[in-house]
mmCIF file of C-alpha atoms in Angstrom:
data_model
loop_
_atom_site.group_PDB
_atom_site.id
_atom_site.type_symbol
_atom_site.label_atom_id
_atom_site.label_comp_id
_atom_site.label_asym_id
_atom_site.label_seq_id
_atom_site.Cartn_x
_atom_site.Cartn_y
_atom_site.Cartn_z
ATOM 1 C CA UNK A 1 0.000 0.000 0.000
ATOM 2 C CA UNK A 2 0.661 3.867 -0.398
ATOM 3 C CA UNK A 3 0.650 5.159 2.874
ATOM 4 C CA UNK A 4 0.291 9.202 3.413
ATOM 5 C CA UNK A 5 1.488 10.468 7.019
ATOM 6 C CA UNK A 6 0.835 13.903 7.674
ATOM 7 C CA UNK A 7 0.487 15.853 11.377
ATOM 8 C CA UNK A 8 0.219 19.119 12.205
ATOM 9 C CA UNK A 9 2.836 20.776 14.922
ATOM 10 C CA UNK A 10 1.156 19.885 18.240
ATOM 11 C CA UNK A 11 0.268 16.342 17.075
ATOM 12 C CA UNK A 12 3.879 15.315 15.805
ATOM 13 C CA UNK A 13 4.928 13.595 18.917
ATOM 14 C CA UNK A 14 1.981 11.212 18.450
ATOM 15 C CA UNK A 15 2.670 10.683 14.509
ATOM 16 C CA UNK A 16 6.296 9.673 15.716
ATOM 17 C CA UNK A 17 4.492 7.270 18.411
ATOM 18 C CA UNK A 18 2.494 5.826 16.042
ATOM 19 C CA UNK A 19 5.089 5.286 13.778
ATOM 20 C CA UNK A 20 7.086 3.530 16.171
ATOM 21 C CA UNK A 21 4.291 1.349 17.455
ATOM 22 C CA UNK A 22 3.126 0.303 14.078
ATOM 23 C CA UNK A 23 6.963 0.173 12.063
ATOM 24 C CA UNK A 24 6.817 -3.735 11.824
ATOM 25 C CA UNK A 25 3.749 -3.141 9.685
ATOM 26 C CA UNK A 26 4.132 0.447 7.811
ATOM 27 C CA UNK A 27 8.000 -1.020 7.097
ATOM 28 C CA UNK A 28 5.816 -3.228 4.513
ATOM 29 C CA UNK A 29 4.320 -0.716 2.544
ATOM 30 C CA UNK A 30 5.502 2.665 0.406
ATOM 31 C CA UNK A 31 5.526 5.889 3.086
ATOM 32 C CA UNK A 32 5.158 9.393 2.205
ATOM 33 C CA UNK A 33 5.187 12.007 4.357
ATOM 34 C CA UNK A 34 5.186 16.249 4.507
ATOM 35 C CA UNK A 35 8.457 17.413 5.421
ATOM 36 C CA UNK A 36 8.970 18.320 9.377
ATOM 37 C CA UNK A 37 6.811 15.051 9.721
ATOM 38 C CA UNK A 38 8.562 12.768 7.884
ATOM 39 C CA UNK A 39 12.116 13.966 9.282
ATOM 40 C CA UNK A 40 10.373 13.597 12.163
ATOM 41 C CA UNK A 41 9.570 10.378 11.828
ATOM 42 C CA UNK A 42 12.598 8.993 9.564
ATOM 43 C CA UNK A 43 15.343 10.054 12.638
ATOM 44 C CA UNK A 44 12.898 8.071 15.423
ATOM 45 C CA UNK A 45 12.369 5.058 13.415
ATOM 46 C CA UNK A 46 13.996 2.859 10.876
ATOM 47 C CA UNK A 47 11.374 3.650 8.435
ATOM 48 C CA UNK A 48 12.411 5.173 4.787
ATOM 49 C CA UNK A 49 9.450 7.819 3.909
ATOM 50 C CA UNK A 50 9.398 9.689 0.857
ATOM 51 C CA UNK A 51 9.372 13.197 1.848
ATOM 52 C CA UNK A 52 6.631 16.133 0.223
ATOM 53 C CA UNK A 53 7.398 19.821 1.445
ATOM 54 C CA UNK A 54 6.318 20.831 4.291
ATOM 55 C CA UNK A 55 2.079 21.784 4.543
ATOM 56 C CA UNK A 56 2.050 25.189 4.627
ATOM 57 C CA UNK A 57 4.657 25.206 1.743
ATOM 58 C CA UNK A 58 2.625 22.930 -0.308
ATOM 59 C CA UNK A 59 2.866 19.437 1.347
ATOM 60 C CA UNK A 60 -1.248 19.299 1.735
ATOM 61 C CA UNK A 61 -1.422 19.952 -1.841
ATOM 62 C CA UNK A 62 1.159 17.461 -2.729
ATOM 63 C CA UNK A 63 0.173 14.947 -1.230
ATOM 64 C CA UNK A 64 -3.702 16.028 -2.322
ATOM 65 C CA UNK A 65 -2.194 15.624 -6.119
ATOM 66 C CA UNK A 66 -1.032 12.075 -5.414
ATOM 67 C CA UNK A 67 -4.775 11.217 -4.357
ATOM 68 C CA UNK A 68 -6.715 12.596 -7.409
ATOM 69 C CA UNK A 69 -4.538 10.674 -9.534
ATOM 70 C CA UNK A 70 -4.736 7.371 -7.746
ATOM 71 C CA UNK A 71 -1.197 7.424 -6.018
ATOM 72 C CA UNK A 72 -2.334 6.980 -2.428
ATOM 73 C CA UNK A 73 -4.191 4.069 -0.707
ATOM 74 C CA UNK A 74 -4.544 5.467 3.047
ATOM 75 C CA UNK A 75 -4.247 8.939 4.699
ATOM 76 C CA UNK A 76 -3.581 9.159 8.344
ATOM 77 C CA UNK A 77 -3.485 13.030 9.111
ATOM 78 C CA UNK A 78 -3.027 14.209 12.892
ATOM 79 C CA UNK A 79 -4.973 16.939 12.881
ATOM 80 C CA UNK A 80 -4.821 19.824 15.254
ATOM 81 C CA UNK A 81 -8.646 20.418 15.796
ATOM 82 C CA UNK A 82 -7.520 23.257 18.003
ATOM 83 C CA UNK A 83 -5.325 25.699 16.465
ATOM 84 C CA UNK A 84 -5.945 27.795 13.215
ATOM 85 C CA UNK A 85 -3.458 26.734 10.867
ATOM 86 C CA UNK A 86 -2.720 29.164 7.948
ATOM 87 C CA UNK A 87 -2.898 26.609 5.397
ATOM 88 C CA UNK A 88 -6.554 25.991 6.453
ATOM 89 C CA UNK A 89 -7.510 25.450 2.645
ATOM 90 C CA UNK A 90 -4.982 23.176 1.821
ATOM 91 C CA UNK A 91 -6.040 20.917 5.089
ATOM 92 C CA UNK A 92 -9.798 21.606 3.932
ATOM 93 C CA UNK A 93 -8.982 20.212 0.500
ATOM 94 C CA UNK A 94 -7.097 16.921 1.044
ATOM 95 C CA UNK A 95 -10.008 16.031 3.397
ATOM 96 C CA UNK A 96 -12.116 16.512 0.744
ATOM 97 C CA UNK A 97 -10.115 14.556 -2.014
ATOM 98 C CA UNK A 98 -9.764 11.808 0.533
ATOM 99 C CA UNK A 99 -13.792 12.019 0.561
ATOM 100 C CA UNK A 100 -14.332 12.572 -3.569
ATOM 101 C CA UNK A 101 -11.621 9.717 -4.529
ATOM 102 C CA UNK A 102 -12.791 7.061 -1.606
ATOM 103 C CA UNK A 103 -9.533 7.075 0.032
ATOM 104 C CA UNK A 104 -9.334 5.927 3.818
ATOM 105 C CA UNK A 105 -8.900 9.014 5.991
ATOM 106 C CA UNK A 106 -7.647 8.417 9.829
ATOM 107 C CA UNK A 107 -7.655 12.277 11.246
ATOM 108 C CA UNK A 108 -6.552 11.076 15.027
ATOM 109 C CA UNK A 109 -4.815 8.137 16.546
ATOM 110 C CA UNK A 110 -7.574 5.952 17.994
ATOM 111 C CA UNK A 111 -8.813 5.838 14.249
ATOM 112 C CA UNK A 112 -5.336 5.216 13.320
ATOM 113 C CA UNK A 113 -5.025 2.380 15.225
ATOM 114 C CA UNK A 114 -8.367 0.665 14.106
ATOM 115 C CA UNK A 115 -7.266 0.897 10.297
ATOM 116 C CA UNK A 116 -4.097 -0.586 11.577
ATOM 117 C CA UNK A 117 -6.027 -3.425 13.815
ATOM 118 C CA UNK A 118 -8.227 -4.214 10.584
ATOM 119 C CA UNK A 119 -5.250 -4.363 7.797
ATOM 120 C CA UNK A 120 -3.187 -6.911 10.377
ATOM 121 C CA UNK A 121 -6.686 -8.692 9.963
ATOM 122 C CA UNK A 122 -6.462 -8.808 13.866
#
């Protein structure tokens, strides 16, 4: 699978935890990532991720791209229900792309964690 891992500032440190508790299984499959996330991610776990910019520099919209043309399988995006972020339409947008093209959105860890559950047919 094409896996998308995306997390806004304040919910980084549980994208990396998730990562780590899930790298036997997302080892198996293609990772891409925005930028600060994937760094993130790539110096706390053995995982190789393909890196997009960062979201507000484009990264949503990247990785938005690789959905409307079929190159994505299953978005988990942290969001930060909390805190404006100025990319708001970018965010806005992937969610709906994720919604138009029929792609599996997790938007917060417990969902995470069930897509994960259900994949490992567990």
């Amino acid at each position: 699978m094409r896996i998308a891992l995306i997390a806004h500032d304040k919910k980084k440190e549980l994208m990396i935890q998730f990562a780590k508790d899930h790298e036997d299984y997302l080892s198996n499959h293609i990772i891409y990532a925005t930028g600060t996330t994937g760094k993130r991610i790539m110096e706390n776990t053995k995982l190789k991720v393909n890196l997009k910019k960062s979201g507000p520099l484009g990264g949503d919209q990247e990785i938005g791209s690789m959905i409307a043309n079929g190159k994505l399988d299953l978005v988990f995006f942290f969001r930060d229900p909390l805190t404006a972020q100025p990319h708001e339409p970018d965010v806005s947008a992937l969610l709906r792309l994720c919604d138009v093209y029929d792609v599996p959105l997790a938007t917060n860890n417990a969902a995470a964690d069930l897509f994960i559950k259900h994949l490992k047919g567990k």
